[in-house]
Amino acid sequence: MSIVSESRAPAAEPAERWAAIAVLALSTFLVVTAEMLPVGILTPISAGLGISAGTAGFSLAVTGVVAAVAAPFVARTIGSLDRRRVLVAAAVLLAAGNLITAAAQGFAVLALGRVVVGLAMATVWALAVALVTRLVSERRAGLAVSMVVSGVAVASVLGVPIGTVLGDIAGWRSAFGALALAAFVLAAGLAVLLPALPAQPEAAGDAKAGSLLAIPAVRRGLVAVTLLVTAHFAAYTYVRPALEELSGVHGVGISLLLLLYGLCGIVANFAAGAAATRRVRATLLVLAAGIAVALPALLLLGTGPLSAAAVLVLWGLSYGGVSVCSQIWAVQAAPDRREAVTGLYVGAFTGSIALGSFAGGVILDGAGLTVLLWGASAVAAASALATVSGGARYGSSPGSR
């Protein structure tokens, strides 16, 4: 089963279509950078606001909860509005959320800023993948989806490390201020480069989550992705204090390790995108197994900078393909209802980010790092089991997967 059910554009796309895809990729890059930036500057945020690292990490959970609740309803809420205008508004909302975060003097305002970021993120993620398949021909859809979803990995490579360096040099508020400026630039780019994208028939009615959950492949994918993302973010939200405690790396060294992790994530994004187009279940199984191994390996082997780097390579190669794999699973499971199923998966994905970061903070503050990493590994292993369960091989037909 291909990613889209019919060709949506000529076989040879004009250059402006690829420019539109590029600006969609920039939108995912910026929302993920805004979402994940607290990971790189968690210690400065907690020190600046006088809160614990676990409490500062809850700001990531706030963003995830809001996005999880909002994403499944995006298609129905925006109705017949032109999708280009909706994305421009989302970019402006993203800028506002980052400005509020930068101005925070306590956790309440910090959380408010993260709520606004969550609304923007939900809108971008609920629409970006569904829209990109309308811009290219069927045979190029896999590459187009990988390019848009690559914003996740590139955010790890460039966005979060650059924000971390900026936060260490000029203060964590400057990092969020720079993100706000970039979001205003994004809004202009979306307005200029995206073509008009009117609503398609699916947005007008049959977009209920209940009917989507009647599809076995949709249900199985949601379970596997929810477990895997929860496991990852329970650990990754607190990767900076973990690296500081286990390997003795601080400051710029943390940024370099996150850069290495992100580079591996970019490689994994395109490799997993190509593999998942053909065998999505097997691809997700390999990724889940890699994360299940990497988390305790950080605890057991990551006692120095080089060994920690080796573990982060495995971790980055494993998690880097999860986003594109989950999006391809979603669109293959319900190819005639792309916006609705993408919104459902985004809701599960971002809700899992919230659950993972919240649970990780509770475990870190209450039981310590060892329990956190082993527990997250067990959840990732459960995701691998969920991936291979459920009858016939994925891909036989939309109704039986």
Short mmCIF file of C-alpha atoms in Angstrom, two decimals:
data_model
loop_
_atom_site.label_atom_id
_atom_site.label_comp_id
_atom_site.label_asym_id
_atom_site.label_seq_id
_atom_site.Cartn_x
_atom_site.Cartn_y
_atom_site.Cartn_z
CA MET A 1 0.00 0.00 0.00
CA SER A 2 1.44 3.34 -0.97
CA ILE A 3 1.37 6.39 1.24
CA VAL A 4 -1.42 8.03 -0.73
CA SER A 5 -4.31 6.38 -2.46
CA GLU A 6 -4.15 8.45 -5.62
CA SER A 7 -1.84 10.83 -7.39
CA ARG A 8 -2.31 14.39 -6.21
CA ALA A 9 0.07 16.20 -8.56
CA PRO A 10 1.90 15.78 -11.86
CA ALA A 11 4.76 13.28 -11.97
CA ALA A 12 7.34 16.04 -12.31
CA GLU A 13 6.64 18.62 -9.60
CA PRO A 14 7.54 22.26 -10.33
CA ALA A 15 10.16 23.97 -8.18
CA GLU A 16 7.54 25.96 -6.28
CA ARG A 17 6.05 22.70 -4.97
CA TRP A 18 9.38 21.75 -3.42
CA ALA A 19 9.69 25.27 -1.98
CA ALA A 20 6.31 24.73 -0.34
CA ILE A 21 7.49 21.39 1.04
CA ALA A 22 10.61 23.09 2.39
CA VAL A 23 8.59 25.70 4.28
CA LEU A 24 6.37 22.94 5.70
CA ALA A 25 9.56 21.21 6.89
CA LEU A 26 10.63 24.51 8.47
CA SER A 27 7.31 24.65 10.31
CA THR A 28 7.81 21.21 11.86
CA PHE A 29 11.41 22.14 12.66
CA LEU A 30 10.36 25.23 14.60
CA VAL A 31 7.47 23.66 16.52
CA VAL A 32 9.65 20.74 17.58
CA THR A 33 12.49 23.09 18.54
CA ALA A 34 10.05 25.13 20.63
CA GLU A 35 8.66 21.96 22.18
CA MET A 36 12.02 20.35 22.96
CA LEU A 37 14.18 23.38 23.84
CA PRO A 38 13.59 22.97 27.60
CA VAL A 39 15.48 19.67 27.37
CA GLY A 40 18.71 21.48 26.43
CA ILE A 41 18.31 24.33 28.95
CA LEU A 42 16.49 22.50 31.73
CA THR A 43 19.12 23.30 34.34
CA PRO A 44 19.23 27.08 33.59
CA ILE A 45 15.40 27.27 33.55
CA SER A 46 15.10 25.52 36.91
CA ALA A 47 17.83 27.74 38.42
CA GLY A 48 16.38 30.92 36.93
CA LEU A 49 12.85 30.26 38.17
CA GLY A 50 13.85 28.65 41.45
CA ILE A 51 12.17 25.31 40.73
CA SER A 52 13.42 21.72 40.61
CA ALA A 53 14.60 20.05 37.40
CA GLY A 54 11.58 17.75 37.57
CA THR A 55 9.19 20.70 37.83
CA ALA A 56 10.91 22.48 34.95
CA GLY A 57 10.54 19.31 32.93
CA PHE A 58 6.78 19.43 33.53
CA SER A 59 6.69 22.44 31.17
CA LEU A 60 7.34 19.94 28.39
CA ALA A 61 4.41 17.88 29.65
CA VAL A 62 2.14 20.94 29.48
CA THR A 63 2.90 21.40 25.79
CA GLY A 64 2.29 17.75 25.09
CA VAL A 65 -1.03 17.63 26.96
CA VAL A 66 -2.39 20.64 25.09
CA ALA A 67 -1.26 19.30 21.71
CA ALA A 68 -2.64 15.85 22.53
CA VAL A 69 -6.07 17.24 23.38
CA ALA A 70 -6.21 19.70 20.48
CA ALA A 71 -4.72 17.75 17.56
CA PRO A 72 -7.56 15.23 17.01
CA PHE A 73 -10.02 18.12 16.70
CA VAL A 74 -8.03 20.37 14.36
CA ALA A 75 -9.58 19.10 11.12
CA ARG A 76 -13.12 19.55 12.40
CA THR A 77 -12.42 22.87 14.14
CA ILE A 78 -10.95 24.61 11.10
CA GLY A 79 -13.71 23.22 8.86
CA SER A 80 -13.59 24.69 5.36
CA LEU A 81 -10.87 27.26 6.06
CA ASP A 82 -7.97 27.39 3.64
CA ARG A 83 -5.16 25.36 5.19
CA ARG A 84 -2.53 27.90 4.17
CA ARG A 85 -4.21 30.58 6.29
CA VAL A 86 -4.53 28.20 9.21
CA LEU A 87 -0.82 27.40 9.12
CA VAL A 88 0.11 31.10 8.95
CA ALA A 89 -2.04 31.71 12.05
CA ALA A 90 -0.37 28.76 13.78
CA ALA A 91 3.08 30.27 13.13
CA VAL A 92 1.99 33.57 14.69
CA LEU A 93 0.61 31.64 17.66
CA LEU A 94 3.96 29.85 17.99
CA ALA A 95 5.74 33.21 18.15
CA ALA A 96 3.37 34.41 20.87
CA GLY A 97 3.91 31.28 22.95
CA ASN A 98 7.67 31.67 22.86
CA LEU A 99 7.45 35.35 23.82
CA ILE A 100 5.30 34.46 26.84
CA THR A 101 7.78 31.73 27.83
CA ALA A 102 10.70 34.15 27.55
CA ALA A 103 8.94 36.63 29.85
CA ALA A 104 8.06 34.07 32.55
CA GLN A 105 8.99 34.88 36.14
CA GLY A 106 7.48 31.73 37.61
CA PHE A 107 6.08 28.37 36.64
CA ALA A 108 2.52 29.65 36.03
CA VAL A 109 3.52 32.01 33.20
CA LEU A 110 6.01 29.45 31.91
CA ALA A 111 3.15 26.96 31.68
CA LEU A 112 0.91 29.52 29.93
CA GLY A 113 3.53 30.04 27.25
CA ARG A 114 3.85 26.30 26.81
CA VAL A 115 0.05 26.00 26.43
CA VAL A 116 0.15 28.43 23.51
CA VAL A 117 3.09 26.57 21.97
CA GLY A 118 1.09 23.35 22.32
CA LEU A 119 -1.85 24.80 20.36
CA ALA A 120 0.46 25.89 17.55
CA MET A 121 2.22 22.53 17.51
CA ALA A 122 -1.06 20.62 17.35
CA THR A 123 -2.19 22.62 14.33
CA VAL A 124 1.07 22.27 12.40
CA TRP A 125 1.43 18.54 13.03
CA ALA A 126 -2.21 17.75 12.35
CA LEU A 127 -1.96 19.33 8.89
CA ALA A 128 1.62 19.22 7.60
CA VAL A 129 1.91 15.55 6.59
CA ALA A 130 -1.64 15.39 5.23
CA LEU A 131 -1.05 18.50 3.12
CA VAL A 132 2.34 17.53 1.76
CA THR A 133 0.86 14.47 0.04
CA ARG A 134 -1.36 16.88 -1.93
CA LEU A 135 1.66 18.73 -3.30
CA VAL A 136 3.47 15.83 -4.99
CA SER A 137 2.81 12.78 -7.10
CA GLU A 138 2.23 9.41 -5.47
CA ARG A 139 5.69 8.09 -6.27
CA ARG A 140 7.33 11.05 -4.53
CA ALA A 141 5.04 11.06 -1.49
CA GLY A 142 7.41 9.01 0.67
CA LEU A 143 10.28 11.45 0.10
CA ALA A 144 8.00 14.43 0.70
CA VAL A 145 6.72 13.02 3.99
CA SER A 146 10.29 12.25 5.10
CA MET A 147 11.34 15.81 4.28
CA VAL A 148 8.53 17.34 6.32
CA VAL A 149 9.03 14.99 9.25
CA SER A 150 12.80 15.58 9.09
CA GLY A 151 12.04 18.80 10.95
CA VAL A 152 11.97 16.62 14.08
CA ALA A 153 15.50 15.33 13.62
CA VAL A 154 16.90 18.62 12.33
CA ALA A 155 15.45 20.33 15.39
CA SER A 156 17.59 17.98 17.48
CA VAL A 157 20.66 18.66 15.33
CA LEU A 158 20.34 22.41 14.94
CA GLY A 159 17.43 23.83 16.89
CA VAL A 160 17.91 22.39 20.35
CA PRO A 161 21.75 22.48 20.38
CA ILE A 162 21.83 26.05 19.02
CA GLY A 163 19.19 27.06 21.54
CA THR A 164 21.21 25.34 24.25
CA VAL A 165 24.37 27.23 23.31
CA LEU A 166 22.45 30.51 23.09
CA GLY A 167 20.87 29.80 26.46
CA ASP A 168 24.28 29.09 28.02
CA ILE A 169 25.80 32.26 26.52
CA ALA A 170 22.99 34.83 26.64
CA GLY A 171 20.49 33.24 29.02
CA TRP A 172 17.59 30.86 28.48
CA ARG A 173 15.16 33.74 27.84
CA SER A 174 17.18 34.79 24.79
CA ALA A 175 16.78 31.31 23.33
CA PHE A 176 12.98 31.55 23.46
CA GLY A 177 13.08 35.12 22.15
CA ALA A 178 15.07 33.99 19.12
CA LEU A 179 12.50 31.26 18.50
CA ALA A 180 9.71 33.84 18.54
CA LEU A 181 11.49 35.87 15.85
CA ALA A 182 12.00 32.76 13.73
CA ALA A 183 8.30 31.93 14.03
CA PHE A 184 7.34 35.35 12.63
CA VAL A 185 9.66 34.70 9.69
CA LEU A 186 7.99 31.32 9.22
CA ALA A 187 4.56 32.94 9.07
CA ALA A 188 5.74 35.15 6.21
CA GLY A 189 7.27 32.18 4.40
CA LEU A 190 4.10 30.11 4.68
CA ALA A 191 2.00 33.00 3.33
CA VAL A 192 4.27 33.45 0.31
CA LEU A 193 5.33 29.92 -0.61
CA LEU A 194 2.32 27.71 0.10
CA PRO A 195 -0.35 27.49 -2.60
CA ALA A 196 -4.01 27.78 -1.70
CA LEU A 197 -5.01 24.57 0.07
CA PRO A 198 -8.79 24.43 0.41
CA ALA A 199 -10.42 21.82 2.60
CA GLN A 200 -11.12 18.44 1.06
CA PRO A 201 -14.37 16.45 1.55
CA GLU A 202 -13.08 14.44 4.53
CA ALA A 203 -12.94 17.60 6.64
CA ALA A 204 -16.63 18.25 6.21
CA GLY A 205 -17.98 15.19 8.01
CA ASP A 206 -16.57 11.69 8.54
CA ALA A 207 -13.60 12.56 10.72
CA LYS A 208 -14.63 11.04 14.06
CA ALA A 209 -11.94 9.31 16.07
CA GLY A 210 -14.36 6.53 17.01
CA SER A 211 -14.76 5.28 13.46
CA LEU A 212 -11.03 5.48 12.88
CA LEU A 213 -10.42 3.31 15.93
CA ALA A 214 -12.58 0.63 14.32
CA ILE A 215 -9.65 0.01 11.92
CA PRO A 216 -7.34 -2.62 13.52
CA ALA A 217 -4.18 -1.10 12.04
CA VAL A 218 -5.02 2.30 13.50
CA ARG A 219 -5.50 0.80 16.96
CA ARG A 220 -2.32 -1.29 16.89
CA GLY A 221 -0.25 1.59 15.67
CA LEU A 222 -1.59 3.89 18.38
CA VAL A 223 -0.71 1.41 21.11
CA ALA A 224 2.82 0.82 19.80
CA VAL A 225 3.55 4.51 19.21
CA THR A 226 2.10 5.60 22.55
CA LEU A 227 4.26 3.15 24.48
CA LEU A 228 7.41 3.95 22.53
CA VAL A 229 7.14 7.72 22.70
CA THR A 230 6.25 7.58 26.39
CA ALA A 231 9.36 5.48 27.06
CA HIS A 232 11.60 7.78 25.05
CA PHE A 233 10.49 11.04 26.61
CA ALA A 234 10.47 9.69 30.15
CA ALA A 235 14.23 9.40 29.70
CA TYR A 236 15.11 12.00 27.04
CA THR A 237 13.44 14.93 28.83
CA TYR A 238 16.06 14.50 31.54
CA VAL A 239 19.01 13.62 29.34
CA ARG A 240 20.98 16.70 30.42
CA PRO A 241 20.95 15.95 34.15
CA ALA A 242 21.50 12.27 33.30
CA LEU A 243 24.61 13.04 31.26
CA GLU A 244 25.88 15.42 33.91
CA GLU A 245 25.46 12.78 36.61
CA LEU A 246 26.63 9.70 34.72
CA SER A 247 29.35 10.95 32.38
CA GLY A 248 30.43 14.20 34.03
CA VAL A 249 29.77 16.24 30.87
CA HIS A 250 28.61 19.85 31.28
CA GLY A 251 27.97 23.01 29.24
CA VAL A 252 29.19 22.88 25.66
CA GLY A 253 29.89 19.16 26.01
CA ILE A 254 26.16 18.57 26.46
CA SER A 255 25.48 20.55 23.29
CA LEU A 256 27.99 18.45 21.33
CA LEU A 257 26.44 15.20 22.54
CA LEU A 258 22.95 16.42 21.62
CA LEU A 259 24.33 17.45 18.23
CA LEU A 260 25.66 13.93 17.69
CA TYR A 261 22.32 12.48 18.74
CA GLY A 262 20.51 14.74 16.29
CA LEU A 263 22.80 13.93 13.37
CA CYS A 264 22.04 10.27 13.88
CA GLY A 265 18.36 11.17 14.02
CA ILE A 266 18.48 12.81 10.58
CA VAL A 267 20.08 9.71 9.07
CA ALA A 268 17.47 7.53 10.75
CA ASN A 269 14.59 9.73 9.58
CA PHE A 270 15.28 9.22 5.89
CA ALA A 271 16.38 5.60 6.25
CA ALA A 272 13.29 4.70 8.28
CA GLY A 273 11.06 6.67 5.90
CA ALA A 274 12.27 4.63 2.95
CA ALA A 275 12.00 1.36 4.87
CA ALA A 276 8.61 2.11 6.41
CA THR A 277 7.04 2.85 3.04
CA ARG A 278 7.63 -0.83 2.22
CA ARG A 279 7.50 -2.54 5.67
CA VAL A 280 6.26 -0.19 8.36
CA ARG A 281 5.71 -2.80 11.08
CA ALA A 282 9.19 -4.31 10.81
CA THR A 283 10.73 -0.84 10.78
CA LEU A 284 8.95 0.25 13.95
CA LEU A 285 9.94 -3.01 15.65
CA VAL A 286 13.64 -2.36 14.98
CA LEU A 287 13.35 1.20 16.30
CA ALA A 288 11.59 0.07 19.49
CA ALA A 289 14.22 -2.58 20.15
CA GLY A 290 17.00 -0.03 19.71
CA ILE A 291 15.49 2.34 22.27
CA ALA A 292 14.89 -0.51 24.73
CA VAL A 293 18.61 -1.35 24.56
CA ALA A 294 19.93 2.23 24.55
CA LEU A 295 18.29 3.41 27.77
CA PRO A 296 19.88 0.93 30.21
CA ALA A 297 23.09 1.10 28.16
CA LEU A 298 23.37 4.78 29.10
CA LEU A 299 23.18 3.80 32.73
CA LEU A 300 25.59 0.86 32.48
CA LEU A 301 28.08 2.13 29.89
CA GLY A 302 27.72 5.90 29.71
CA THR A 303 30.18 6.65 32.49
CA GLY A 304 32.46 8.79 30.32
CA PRO A 305 32.09 11.18 27.39
CA LEU A 306 33.06 8.66 24.69
CA SER A 307 30.91 5.83 25.98
CA ALA A 308 27.99 8.22 26.47
CA ALA A 309 28.44 9.37 22.87
CA ALA A 310 28.31 5.77 21.65
CA VAL A 311 25.03 5.20 23.50
CA LEU A 312 23.57 8.43 22.09
CA VAL A 313 24.43 7.22 18.59
CA LEU A 314 22.30 4.12 19.13
CA TRP A 315 19.55 6.16 20.78
CA GLY A 316 19.52 8.74 17.97
CA LEU A 317 19.48 6.11 15.22
CA SER A 318 16.58 4.41 16.96
CA TYR A 319 14.34 7.32 17.90
CA GLY A 320 15.14 9.41 14.81
CA GLY A 321 12.88 7.25 12.65
CA VAL A 322 9.92 7.04 15.02
CA SER A 323 8.13 10.20 13.86
CA VAL A 324 8.21 9.42 10.15
CA CYS A 325 7.38 5.78 10.79
CA SER A 326 4.33 6.67 12.87
CA GLN A 327 3.10 9.14 10.25
CA ILE A 328 3.48 6.60 7.46
CA TRP A 329 1.72 3.97 9.55
CA ALA A 330 -1.17 6.39 10.13
CA VAL A 331 -1.63 7.40 6.49
CA GLN A 332 -1.32 3.80 5.26
CA ALA A 333 -3.89 2.67 7.83
CA ALA A 334 -6.50 5.20 6.64
CA PRO A 335 -5.34 6.62 3.28
CA ASP A 336 -8.69 8.20 2.45
CA ARG A 337 -8.84 10.19 5.70
CA ARG A 338 -5.38 11.68 6.00
CA GLU A 339 -6.15 14.80 8.05
CA ALA A 340 -8.34 12.94 10.55
CA VAL A 341 -5.98 10.01 11.14
CA THR A 342 -2.91 12.26 11.24
CA GLY A 343 -4.60 14.41 13.87
CA LEU A 344 -5.44 11.29 15.90
CA TYR A 345 -1.86 10.06 15.76
CA VAL A 346 -0.47 13.50 16.58
CA GLY A 347 -2.75 13.59 19.60
CA ALA A 348 -1.47 10.21 20.77
CA PHE A 349 2.13 11.14 20.00
CA THR A 350 2.10 14.46 21.83
CA GLY A 351 0.05 13.03 24.68
CA SER A 352 2.74 10.41 25.06
CA ILE A 353 5.37 13.15 25.20
CA ALA A 354 3.43 14.72 28.05
CA LEU A 355 2.94 11.41 29.82
CA GLY A 356 6.59 10.46 29.41
CA SER A 357 8.03 13.77 30.56
CA PHE A 358 5.62 13.97 33.52
CA ALA A 359 6.22 10.38 34.62
CA GLY A 360 9.94 10.79 34.11
CA GLY A 361 9.99 13.85 36.36
CA VAL A 362 8.05 12.07 39.08
CA ILE A 363 10.32 9.03 38.92
CA LEU A 364 13.51 11.10 38.74
CA ASP A 365 12.59 13.20 41.77
CA GLY A 366 11.15 10.28 43.72
CA ALA A 367 13.14 7.16 42.83
CA GLY A 368 16.21 8.34 40.96
CA LEU A 369 17.85 7.94 37.57
CA THR A 370 18.43 4.18 37.71
CA VAL A 371 14.74 3.37 38.15
CA LEU A 372 13.84 5.90 35.46
CA LEU A 373 16.07 4.40 32.76
CA TRP A 374 15.24 0.78 33.48
CA GLY A 375 11.53 1.54 33.67
CA ALA A 376 11.58 3.43 30.37
CA SER A 377 13.43 0.53 28.76
CA ALA A 378 10.71 -1.87 29.89
CA VAL A 379 8.01 0.33 28.32
CA ALA A 380 9.97 0.46 25.05
CA ALA A 381 10.17 -3.33 25.08
CA ALA A 382 6.39 -3.47 25.55
CA SER A 383 6.07 -1.25 22.47
CA ALA A 384 8.11 -3.74 20.48
CA LEU A 385 5.75 -6.53 21.56
CA ALA A 386 2.72 -4.43 20.59
CA THR A 387 4.26 -3.79 17.18
CA VAL A 388 4.46 -7.48 16.30
CA SER A 389 1.13 -8.47 17.81
CA GLY A 390 -2.23 -8.52 16.10
CA GLY A 391 -2.57 -11.12 13.43
CA ALA A 392 -1.63 -10.87 9.75
CA ARG A 393 1.31 -8.98 8.42
CA TYR A 394 0.70 -5.25 8.18
CA GLY A 395 -0.10 -4.09 4.70
CA SER A 396 -2.67 -6.53 3.36
CA SER A 397 -5.59 -4.12 3.13
CA PRO A 398 -6.76 -0.96 4.82
CA GLY A 399 -9.44 -2.75 6.76
CA SER A 400 -7.43 -5.72 7.95
CA ARG A 401 -4.11 -4.32 9.06
#
